[in-house]
Amino acid sequence: MAKARTFLWRGGVGAVFTVVLLPMLAVMYLSFFDQEVVSFPPDGYTLRWYVNAWEQREFSRGFVNSLQLAVVATVIGVTLGTAAAYALVRARLPARGFVNTLLMGPLAVPGVVLGTALYVMFVQIDDAIDFQIVATLPGLIAAHVLLTVPWTVRLVAASLAGLHPAAEEAAADLGARPWTVFRRVTLPMMRSGVVAGALFSFIQSFENLELTLLLVGPGRSTLPVAMLNYLEFRVDPTLAAVATVQIVMIGALMLITDRFVNLSRVVS
Amino acid sequence: MTNLVIDGLRRTYGATVAVDRVDLEVAQGELVALLGPSGCGKTTTLRMVAGFVQPTAGRVLIGGTDVTQAPPYGRDTAMVFQGYALFPHMTVAENVGFGLEMRKIARPERETRITEALRLVRLDGYAERRISQLSGGQQQRVALARALVVNPGVFLLDEPLSNLDARLRAEVRVEIRALQQRLGLTTLFVTHDQEEALTMADRLVVMDRGRVRQIGSPEELYERPADIFVASFLGRCNILSGVLEAPGSFRAGGLLLPSAGERPRGPAALAVRPERIDIRPDGGCLPGRLTMVTYLGGMTEFHLETPAGPVLVTKPTPAQGDPLRALVAGDTVHLDWHNSFGRLLGIEPEGDLP
Ligand SMILES: Nc1ncnc2c1ncn2[C@@H]1O[C@H](COP(=O)(O)OP(=O)(O)OP(=O)(O)O)[C@@H](O)[C@H]1O
Ligand SMILES: [Mg+2]
């Protein structure tokens, strides 16, 4: 009986994993097909799509652009988001629920809507005070910070909520000033939340298409935008190759992060 | 010389009065225990001394300096928290050294003092352990060492033993007291365990709903409680209510009972400790019928029903052959006690009793 239940449980978990992972595995598999128009079974296997991706200048430039953008947006978003989460959990803010909802907002609004709204707003600002934000890097970074803040706030607040303030009080009692308490006690204790926030922020920003598409400047395409552009002219497994590289990269990033903090503990 | 003076301290939370005009002085090297039922304001008082809670009124003076407005890091106090509040991301040595680091003490001296403090709490050899690798009792000692190592002007402890099992609690109790005396620390100790308070403190403060009921040595409070609340909170006590008809004649259940102390005539209560009552076959002041005899090893408890109400008597367990040994529920006996053991106290409203 117990055995049957264990079997069912494992089977269920396995099924869920398969459903989640299957598309990813399929993409990885496709990237090795030796034909332009994908069909099954494949004619043979090749690495030429990887070579082709490597030779596309748009992809390498896009990759560098995406990387820069994601790093900057993550640094800014994690700093702001951590501060906001700390205030939300520890300070008795009067409009706490409202502020929290506001900070989570960008997660609830579809990316295209958010992007359009930002585009319109940037144009209005340009009209009003003659200050160009549309199609500039700072404008794009600001938009991506909107993506990184909610993730950080959510993850840091979750890790902070489980911490009893007594350790911080103990530090203050032993002579630590507020900033020292934060740096030496609070921050290390919510480290896993901050690291997880940074990881998710980075991924969100790196792979974002909708916002970027509407706000990006000419010649500054990010990798997702470059991929979309490529798709307009050719449909071959090159994109699958690029996606595979991304999947492997992000997977590696997660594994490395997991070595330092227990991600599953923070995220669940 | 660092003494602690609490002067008219009061704290309200909305309509709740958590602490109400508490006055107290803790002399240099003295250990004072705050004792009282749950919610009586012990923790709030302690936290006002440490600086975590701002008083609504009153002052806190440490070594003669008014620190009422000073932040926690500006006060010469060190506190041992109820759940220890250790820093989980630091080693034992880093935990203990934190206060020294904040006081900008150079590394070589810091290391010597950490080693010394860990030896003091018998944790030498544990310096590099993580907090999660320690047992509850060991964590408790790290918390002690972390507070002691800074040699605080005022040492504060909030129920530091409540997470330990009974055996360890008795052990650590003695250790804390010995350390405190050796180092001559001015100490304020919160507990709701009366045995802990009686065995550790130089003086006790019994609190009730934010107010101080009585301050005194353990002996004073036990032998000469100021009111029924203190009498029944500290140790066990028989409270017999009756009327004081004339000085020296207290009547309860129709009988005159031995009593001492001055009180105005009228309704009064008589407090008699269970160990002060003698049981005789006849000739005592108060007849009673045994309802239960409880053998506790060293001690035996006799529960009786008397005209003045239920009475508890405790005696060292009588030897074989002692007539007391043969007593069983249902037997009728007589009780008696010396005048001086019957303490007259005022009657209090029902709800005021612990
Ligand atoms: N932050 C707070 N907000 C509102 N009321 C509070 C707060 N802190 C304490 N109180 C109230 O003040 C009273 C005293 O609380 P306190 O924690 O000092 O009690 P205590 O004597 O330490 O009790 P215990 O033995 O249960 O720890 C209680 O009625 C409590 O509900
Ligand atoms: Mg308390």
XYZ file of C-alpha atoms and ligand atoms in Angstrom:
654
model
C 0.000 0.000 0.000
C 2.656 2.459 1.147
C 4.803 1.197 -1.679
C 2.079 1.843 -4.225
C 1.625 5.333 -2.881
C 5.348 6.081 -3.089
C 5.308 4.765 -6.637
C 2.340 6.989 -7.580
C 3.975 9.988 -5.927
C 7.244 9.467 -7.746
C 5.414 8.868 -10.992
C 3.442 12.090 -10.529
C 6.529 14.124 -9.765
C 8.260 12.567 -12.756
C 5.332 13.410 -15.033
C 5.317 17.045 -13.933
C 9.057 17.316 -14.500
C 8.710 15.807 -17.959
C 5.961 18.247 -18.952
C 8.028 21.183 -17.718
C 11.317 20.045 -19.182
C 10.114 18.538 -22.451
C 9.963 21.761 -24.512
C 13.426 22.681 -23.325
C 14.810 19.267 -24.171
C 13.076 19.396 -27.543
C 14.704 22.730 -28.350
C 18.096 21.369 -27.368
C 17.520 18.285 -29.491
C 16.404 20.334 -32.506
C 19.543 22.438 -32.438
C 21.504 19.429 -33.683
C 19.210 18.570 -36.653
C 21.029 18.648 -39.955
C 18.332 20.364 -42.030
C 16.917 23.846 -42.455
C 13.262 22.979 -42.158
C 12.764 20.844 -39.119
C 11.118 17.497 -39.622
C 11.164 14.260 -37.770
C 13.107 12.016 -37.878
C 16.089 14.237 -38.669
C 18.222 13.625 -41.748
C 21.278 13.594 -39.535
C 23.055 15.514 -36.795
C 25.364 18.533 -37.043
C 26.951 21.370 -35.137
C 26.704 23.811 -38.025
C 23.871 25.865 -36.476
C 26.140 26.630 -33.576
C 28.797 27.754 -36.014
C 26.220 29.849 -37.869
C 25.008 31.460 -34.625
C 28.580 32.234 -33.700
C 29.123 33.905 -37.083
C 26.040 36.152 -36.825
C 27.397 39.477 -35.554
C 23.905 40.477 -34.329
C 23.888 37.601 -31.904
C 27.246 38.267 -30.317
C 26.540 42.000 -30.129
C 23.076 41.263 -28.755
C 24.549 38.942 -26.208
C 26.946 41.609 -24.943
C 24.153 44.208 -24.892
C 21.834 41.891 -22.992
C 24.547 41.043 -20.527
C 25.358 44.704 -19.825
C 21.737 45.635 -19.526
C 20.904 42.731 -17.227
C 23.870 43.355 -14.961
C 23.154 47.063 -14.553
C 19.393 46.539 -14.099
C 20.073 43.794 -11.559
C 22.509 45.855 -9.508
C 20.123 48.802 -9.368
C 17.016 46.678 -8.845
C 18.527 44.506 -6.130
C 19.804 47.528 -4.215
C 16.468 49.331 -4.376
C 14.444 46.159 -3.900
C 16.418 45.077 -0.835
C 15.990 48.471 0.772
C 12.264 48.405 -0.035
C 11.832 44.874 1.326
C 13.639 45.823 4.535
C 11.382 48.827 5.005
C 8.277 46.769 4.233
C 9.091 44.055 6.748
C 10.839 45.932 9.534
C 9.614 49.524 9.564
C 5.978 49.977 10.475
C 4.997 51.811 7.314
C 1.477 53.206 7.362
C 0.539 52.202 3.796
C 2.422 48.931 3.797
C -0.028 46.839 1.815
C -0.408 49.549 -0.784
C 3.340 50.022 -1.230
C 3.788 46.279 -1.512
C 1.129 45.980 -4.217
C 2.646 48.901 -6.055
C 6.088 47.301 -6.051
C 4.673 43.975 -7.246
C 2.654 45.721 -9.965
C 5.063 45.175 -12.872
C 4.731 41.417 -12.386
C 0.967 41.590 -12.816
C 0.900 43.760 -15.945
C 1.634 42.014 -19.278
C 4.989 43.060 -20.678
C 3.545 44.481 -23.882
C 1.137 46.684 -21.944
C 3.895 47.849 -19.629
C 6.199 48.517 -22.557
C 3.572 50.484 -24.457
C 2.710 52.517 -21.377
C 6.361 53.327 -20.765
C 6.858 54.214 -24.409
C 3.928 56.635 -24.317
C 5.150 58.128 -21.058
C 8.694 58.571 -22.335
C 7.401 60.281 -25.452
C 5.253 62.607 -23.333
C 8.234 63.507 -21.189
C 10.249 64.171 -24.322
C 7.492 66.459 -25.636
C 7.066 68.261 -22.354
C 10.647 68.993 -21.321
C 12.547 68.046 -24.445
C 14.509 65.291 -22.737
C 14.951 62.164 -24.749
C 14.420 58.862 -22.996
C 12.885 56.765 -25.734
C 15.455 54.588 -27.431
C 18.211 55.536 -24.995
C 20.120 53.127 -22.793
C 19.092 54.836 -19.513
C 15.451 54.563 -20.581
C 15.830 50.864 -21.272
C 17.659 50.299 -17.992
C 14.920 52.131 -16.081
C 12.333 49.891 -17.707
C 14.270 46.754 -16.797
C 14.646 47.924 -13.203
C 10.852 47.726 -13.094
C 11.250 44.009 -13.767
C 14.032 43.401 -11.296
C 12.578 45.259 -8.302
C 9.494 43.072 -7.751
C 11.491 39.858 -7.829
C 13.965 41.197 -5.330
C 11.287 42.621 -3.047
C 9.385 39.366 -3.053
C 12.364 37.112 -2.385
C 14.146 39.354 0.103
C 10.956 40.099 2.021
C 10.257 36.380 2.244
C 13.702 35.641 3.626
C 13.500 38.581 6.031
C 10.055 37.746 7.343
C 11.365 34.480 8.758
C 14.076 36.251 10.747
C 13.398 37.243 14.302
C 14.557 40.812 14.970
C 16.188 39.718 18.235
C 19.570 39.134 16.604
C 19.524 42.694 15.306
C 18.587 43.948 18.747
C 21.407 41.926 20.242
C 23.842 43.587 17.849
C 22.562 47.059 18.740
C 22.780 46.148 22.405
C 26.424 45.196 21.953
C 27.171 48.631 20.559
C 26.492 48.406 16.825
C 25.013 51.477 15.169
C 22.031 50.990 12.843
C 24.084 50.856 9.640
C 26.532 48.402 11.201
C 23.641 46.250 12.387
C 22.283 46.155 8.855
C 25.631 45.398 7.256
C 26.918 42.874 9.772
C 23.750 41.104 10.880
C 20.650 41.812 8.793
C 22.244 41.607 5.364
C 24.177 38.369 5.991
C 21.074 36.771 7.454
C 18.986 37.602 4.387
C 21.842 36.834 2.011
C 20.099 33.889 0.407
C 17.086 36.090 -0.372
C 19.287 38.758 -1.920
C 21.250 36.255 -4.001
C 18.083 34.564 -5.222
C 16.591 37.994 -5.980
C 19.646 38.900 -8.012
C 19.545 35.619 -9.930
C 15.886 35.910 -10.856
C 16.261 39.597 -11.644
C 19.131 38.817 -13.966
C 17.198 36.129 -15.794
C 14.104 38.330 -16.086
C 16.089 41.156 -17.579
C 18.320 39.022 -19.775
C 15.541 37.218 -21.533
C 13.040 40.054 -21.690
C 11.627 40.685 -25.144
C 8.397 42.691 -24.866
C 9.639 45.740 -22.965
C 12.923 45.833 -24.809
C 11.307 45.556 -28.219
C 9.324 48.737 -27.611
C 12.020 50.784 -25.947
C 15.309 49.714 -27.448
C 17.350 52.144 -29.537
C 18.598 51.391 -33.060
C 21.785 49.350 -33.160
C 21.479 48.327 -29.525
C 19.463 45.153 -29.977
C 19.580 42.699 -27.120
C 19.882 38.993 -27.753
C 16.113 38.256 -27.638
C 15.463 41.125 -30.055
C 18.239 39.930 -32.335
C 16.704 36.460 -32.290
C 13.328 37.837 -33.235
C 14.891 39.796 -36.080
C 16.621 36.695 -37.345
C 13.325 34.852 -37.301
C 11.870 37.355 -39.773
C 14.223 36.183 -42.515
C 15.053 32.595 -41.774
C 13.560 29.709 -39.936
C 16.305 27.232 -39.209
C 17.675 25.574 -36.049
C 20.143 28.447 -35.446
C 17.712 29.899 -32.898
C 17.490 26.548 -31.185
C 21.264 26.582 -30.943
C 21.237 30.056 -29.401
C 18.482 29.026 -27.016
C 20.432 25.936 -26.026
C 23.436 28.053 -25.169
C 21.182 30.284 -23.051
C 19.580 27.355 -21.286
C 22.962 25.872 -20.455
C 24.231 29.241 -19.237
C 21.287 29.947 -16.985
C 21.315 26.400 -15.690
C 24.988 26.758 -14.808
C 24.285 30.084 -13.129
C 21.589 28.468 -10.989
C 23.795 25.563 -10.015
C 26.617 27.878 -9.024
C 24.248 30.068 -7.005
C 22.787 27.034 -5.341
C 26.216 26.126 -4.058
C 26.320 29.360 -2.067
C 22.729 29.661 -0.939
C 20.020 27.094 -0.700
C 17.769 28.367 -3.477
C 14.989 25.890 -2.965
C 14.639 27.094 0.618
C 14.216 30.724 -0.390
C 12.033 30.256 -3.418
C 9.526 27.826 -1.996
C 30.745 52.116 40.206
C 27.794 51.263 37.999
C 24.431 51.070 39.585
C 21.091 51.099 37.861
C 18.290 53.407 38.879
C 14.798 53.109 37.476
C 12.758 56.119 38.349
C 8.997 56.286 37.847
C 9.181 54.206 34.683
C 5.934 53.855 32.786
C 4.980 52.510 29.400
C 1.581 52.354 27.785
C 0.470 50.721 24.547
C -2.752 52.461 23.632
C -5.053 51.741 26.533
C -2.839 48.956 27.935
C -0.531 49.997 30.737
C 2.371 47.585 30.356
C 4.535 49.135 33.083
C 3.178 51.543 35.666
C 5.475 53.824 37.687
C 8.168 51.336 38.583
C 10.893 52.565 40.955
C 13.908 50.389 41.577
C 17.559 50.653 42.353
C 20.045 47.901 41.610
C 23.298 48.425 43.495
C 26.739 47.717 42.043
C 27.258 43.944 41.962
C 23.715 43.150 42.984
C 21.408 40.680 41.237
C 17.790 41.739 41.259
C 15.110 39.478 39.814
C 11.895 40.773 38.286
C 9.258 38.205 39.006
C 5.600 38.037 38.159
C 2.918 36.297 36.172
C 2.854 36.407 32.367
C 2.107 39.836 30.940
C 2.937 41.755 34.127
C 5.494 43.954 32.353
C 8.824 42.306 33.196
C 10.149 42.167 29.654
C 8.940 45.675 28.902
C 10.797 46.984 31.957
C 13.985 45.206 30.916
C 13.694 46.447 27.352
C 13.285 50.004 28.555
C 16.552 49.615 30.470
C 18.287 48.237 27.357
C 16.825 51.003 25.201
C 14.627 48.953 22.868
C 11.434 50.439 24.229
C 11.025 54.150 24.823
C 9.338 54.858 28.173
C 6.130 56.890 28.187
C 7.348 58.521 31.392
C 10.179 58.141 33.884
C 13.939 57.838 33.698
C 16.667 55.211 33.517
C 20.039 56.026 35.074
C 23.124 53.882 34.584
C 26.088 54.780 36.794
C 24.396 58.076 37.606
C 23.985 59.115 33.952
C 20.500 59.624 32.586
C 20.278 57.330 29.529
C 16.533 57.544 28.999
C 16.999 59.117 25.574
C 20.103 57.144 24.585
C 19.827 54.489 21.848
C 20.643 50.848 22.733
C 24.156 51.128 21.268
C 24.837 54.137 23.466
C 24.127 52.325 26.736
C 26.558 50.302 28.766
C 24.259 47.280 28.959
C 24.524 43.742 27.660
C 21.512 41.535 27.411
C 20.965 37.802 27.217
C 17.821 37.259 25.207
C 15.172 34.657 25.801
C 15.846 32.833 22.519
C 19.574 33.728 22.778
C 19.468 35.754 19.527
C 22.872 34.540 18.414
C 24.197 35.497 14.989
C 23.667 32.333 12.946
C 26.113 33.296 10.220
C 29.061 33.735 12.572
C 31.174 31.249 14.472
C 31.107 31.016 18.244
C 34.248 33.163 18.479
C 32.828 35.773 16.096
C 29.630 35.929 18.112
C 31.505 36.442 21.339
C 33.896 38.933 19.762
C 31.166 41.097 18.201
C 30.745 43.420 21.169
C 34.512 43.813 21.518
C 34.828 44.648 17.855
C 32.121 47.297 18.222
C 34.125 48.719 21.102
C 37.137 48.934 18.758
C 39.296 46.628 20.804
C 42.446 45.520 18.983
C 42.551 41.986 17.660
C 45.186 40.506 20.010
C 43.323 41.657 23.107
C 40.047 40.613 21.539
C 41.293 37.075 21.044
C 42.537 36.806 24.607
C 39.224 38.010 25.958
C 37.204 35.697 23.706
C 39.267 32.719 24.862
C 38.834 33.810 28.461
C 35.080 34.279 28.117
C 34.676 30.884 26.473
C 36.681 29.282 29.258
C 34.451 31.046 31.771
C 31.351 29.402 30.306
C 33.227 26.134 29.804
C 33.153 26.207 26.019
C 36.888 26.196 25.309
C 37.515 24.310 22.118
C 34.236 25.397 20.560
C 35.492 28.729 19.198
C 35.342 27.784 15.534
C 32.023 25.962 15.654
C 28.963 27.256 13.875
C 25.997 28.143 16.029
C 23.876 25.468 14.366
C 26.375 22.854 15.549
C 25.694 23.580 19.223
C 23.147 22.149 21.630
C 20.608 24.412 23.310
C 22.611 24.553 26.510
C 25.788 25.389 24.617
C 24.032 28.136 22.670
C 22.808 29.526 25.940
C 26.394 29.685 27.175
C 27.556 31.429 24.016
C 24.866 34.038 24.616
C 26.143 34.450 28.173
C 29.748 34.734 27.028
C 28.833 37.237 24.338
C 27.233 39.498 26.923
C 29.803 38.968 29.680
C 32.862 39.513 27.517
C 32.178 43.232 27.109
C 32.148 43.620 30.870
C 28.891 45.548 30.822
C 27.901 48.147 33.382
C 24.493 46.547 33.591
C 23.868 42.905 32.773
C 20.337 42.083 31.649
C 18.810 38.634 31.341
C 15.341 37.885 29.984
C 14.286 34.392 31.021
C 17.616 32.993 29.846
C 16.871 29.518 31.134
C 13.392 28.957 29.800
C 14.572 26.953 26.778
C 16.584 24.486 28.839
C 15.410 21.250 30.370
C 14.922 21.120 34.124
C 18.260 19.530 34.903
C 20.315 21.882 32.774
C 18.347 24.811 34.121
C 19.337 24.021 37.685
C 22.973 23.701 36.607
C 23.157 26.887 34.562
C 21.342 28.798 37.301
C 24.211 28.139 39.664
C 26.756 28.978 36.963
C 25.190 32.319 36.141
C 25.006 33.268 39.780
C 28.625 32.291 40.401
C 29.840 34.262 37.365
C 27.783 37.272 38.280
C 29.215 37.315 41.788
C 32.770 36.688 40.659
C 32.619 39.530 38.135
C 30.626 41.793 40.432
C 28.063 42.559 37.725
C 25.086 44.796 38.338
C 22.333 42.507 37.095
C 18.642 42.669 36.343
C 17.111 39.278 35.736
C 13.631 38.523 34.434
C 11.915 35.274 35.261
C 8.510 33.906 35.973
C 9.981 30.923 37.775
C 9.866 31.687 41.470
C 12.340 29.003 42.394
C 14.838 30.533 39.988
C 14.269 33.940 41.534
C 14.545 32.706 45.102
C 17.780 30.820 44.523
C 19.598 33.395 42.402
C 18.626 36.862 43.469
C 19.900 39.189 46.153
C 16.570 40.948 45.970
C 13.291 40.202 44.263
C 10.776 42.515 42.696
C 7.318 40.991 42.468
C 5.270 42.649 39.756
C 1.612 42.429 38.917
C -0.100 44.099 35.992
C 2.655 46.637 35.460
C 3.078 47.551 39.105
C 5.546 46.593 41.770
C 3.886 44.660 44.577
C 6.888 44.244 46.825
C 10.668 44.534 46.745
C 12.910 42.695 49.174
C 15.301 39.853 49.836
C 14.037 36.354 49.075
C 13.717 35.765 52.802
C 11.752 38.960 53.415
C 9.358 38.226 50.629
C 8.857 34.636 51.612
C 8.599 35.159 55.353
C 6.964 38.570 55.403
C 4.932 39.037 52.217
C 3.231 42.409 51.999
C -0.018 41.085 50.586
C -1.860 37.964 49.551
C -0.610 38.277 45.973
C 3.021 38.069 47.006
C 2.306 35.389 49.614
C 0.646 33.113 47.117
C 2.923 33.911 44.176
C 6.130 33.082 46.006
C 6.058 29.493 47.129
C 2.878 27.848 48.327
C 0.754 29.396 50.997
C -2.494 28.700 52.833
C -4.700 31.760 52.741
C -7.531 31.574 55.288
C -10.048 34.366 55.175
C -11.804 35.517 58.314
C -12.250 38.474 60.584
C -9.854 40.207 62.953
C -12.031 40.839 66.022
C -9.412 42.342 68.276
C -5.630 42.554 68.113
C -4.403 38.967 68.286
C -7.758 37.326 67.794
C -8.377 36.294 64.236
C -11.413 34.122 63.694
C -12.022 31.935 60.694
C -14.586 29.176 60.359
C -15.743 29.967 63.874
C -12.352 29.244 65.399
C -9.691 31.514 66.845
C -6.435 30.927 64.981
C -2.876 31.855 66.027
C -1.772 35.038 64.318
C 0.708 37.879 64.567
C 0.989 41.357 63.123
C -0.916 44.616 63.385
C -3.981 45.270 61.300
C -7.151 47.275 61.590
C -10.093 45.241 62.805
C -12.427 43.745 60.261
C -12.163 41.268 57.402
C -8.640 39.945 56.974
C -6.696 36.995 55.608
C -4.263 34.756 57.394
C -1.265 33.450 55.469
C 0.382 30.302 56.820
C 3.147 28.460 54.968
C 2.415 24.723 54.627
C 5.745 23.701 56.178
C 5.053 25.708 59.334
C 1.971 23.784 60.335
C 2.168 20.923 62.812
C -0.113 17.914 62.661
C -1.207 16.435 65.993
C -3.624 13.732 67.034
C -5.563 16.283 69.149
C -5.292 19.580 70.986
C -4.500 21.850 68.006
C -6.280 25.060 67.132
C -7.833 23.772 63.936
C -9.396 20.320 63.417
C -9.275 18.899 59.928
C -10.029 15.807 57.894
C -7.397 14.458 55.539
C -8.562 14.361 51.933
C -5.326 13.241 50.334
C -1.775 12.290 51.256
C 0.810 12.718 48.510
C 4.187 11.078 48.831
C 6.896 13.081 47.026
C 9.974 11.189 48.143
C 11.703 13.556 50.514
C 8.532 15.444 51.316
C 4.975 14.398 51.924
C 1.967 16.616 51.314
C -1.138 16.417 53.473
C -4.292 17.923 52.003
C -6.971 18.682 54.571
C -10.489 20.018 54.743
C -11.031 22.281 57.777
C -13.781 24.621 59.018
C -11.580 27.519 57.849
C -11.234 26.064 54.329
C -8.818 23.682 52.554
C -5.346 23.566 54.067
C -2.087 22.115 52.739
C 0.616 20.867 55.091
C 4.043 19.704 53.900
C 6.385 17.689 56.089
C 9.637 15.894 55.528
C 8.442 12.360 54.880
C 8.004 10.783 58.333
C 10.122 7.760 59.226
C 8.656 4.280 59.557
C 6.926 4.032 62.904
C 6.136 7.775 63.123
C 2.363 8.136 63.754
C 2.231 10.653 60.839
C 3.328 7.883 58.513
C 0.160 5.932 59.262
C -2.181 8.778 58.295
C -4.512 8.105 55.383
C -7.293 10.032 53.688
C -10.360 10.193 55.911
C -8.437 10.460 59.209
C -9.208 13.366 61.494
C -6.302 15.344 62.954
C -5.598 18.687 64.570
C -3.425 21.443 63.155
C -1.437 24.020 65.027
C 1.241 26.635 64.396
C 3.163 29.229 66.293
C 1.629 32.719 66.417
C 4.490 34.224 64.448
C 3.811 31.916 61.493
C 0.278 33.177 61.042
C 0.673 36.371 59.074
C -2.261 38.775 58.911
C -2.836 40.383 55.531
C -5.496 42.540 53.911
C -8.293 41.046 51.841
C -8.016 41.673 48.114
C -10.615 41.628 45.380
C -10.929 38.178 43.767
C -9.411 39.073 40.417
C -6.236 40.358 42.035
C -4.939 36.954 43.003
C -2.425 35.092 40.872
N 4.736 46.029 21.454
C 3.628 45.906 22.207
N 2.444 46.365 21.750
C 1.335 46.268 22.509
N 1.286 45.734 23.741
C 2.423 45.269 24.258
C 3.654 45.324 23.525
N 4.629 44.797 24.293
C 4.038 44.403 25.438
N 2.715 44.694 25.435
C 1.770 44.416 26.519
O 2.323 44.867 27.722
C 2.096 43.946 28.771
C 3.401 43.517 29.410
O 4.135 42.745 28.498
P 5.541 42.103 28.844
O 6.069 41.474 27.612
O 6.404 43.127 29.484
O 5.134 40.975 29.886
P 6.046 39.939 30.653
O 5.918 40.241 32.091
O 7.407 39.915 30.092
O 5.295 38.577 30.343
P 5.881 37.117 30.014
O 6.206 36.483 31.327
O 4.717 36.439 29.362
O 7.050 37.287 29.118
C 1.295 42.810 28.178
O -0.065 43.019 28.485
C 1.541 42.941 26.699
O 0.407 42.505 25.989
Mg 8.574 38.467 28.947
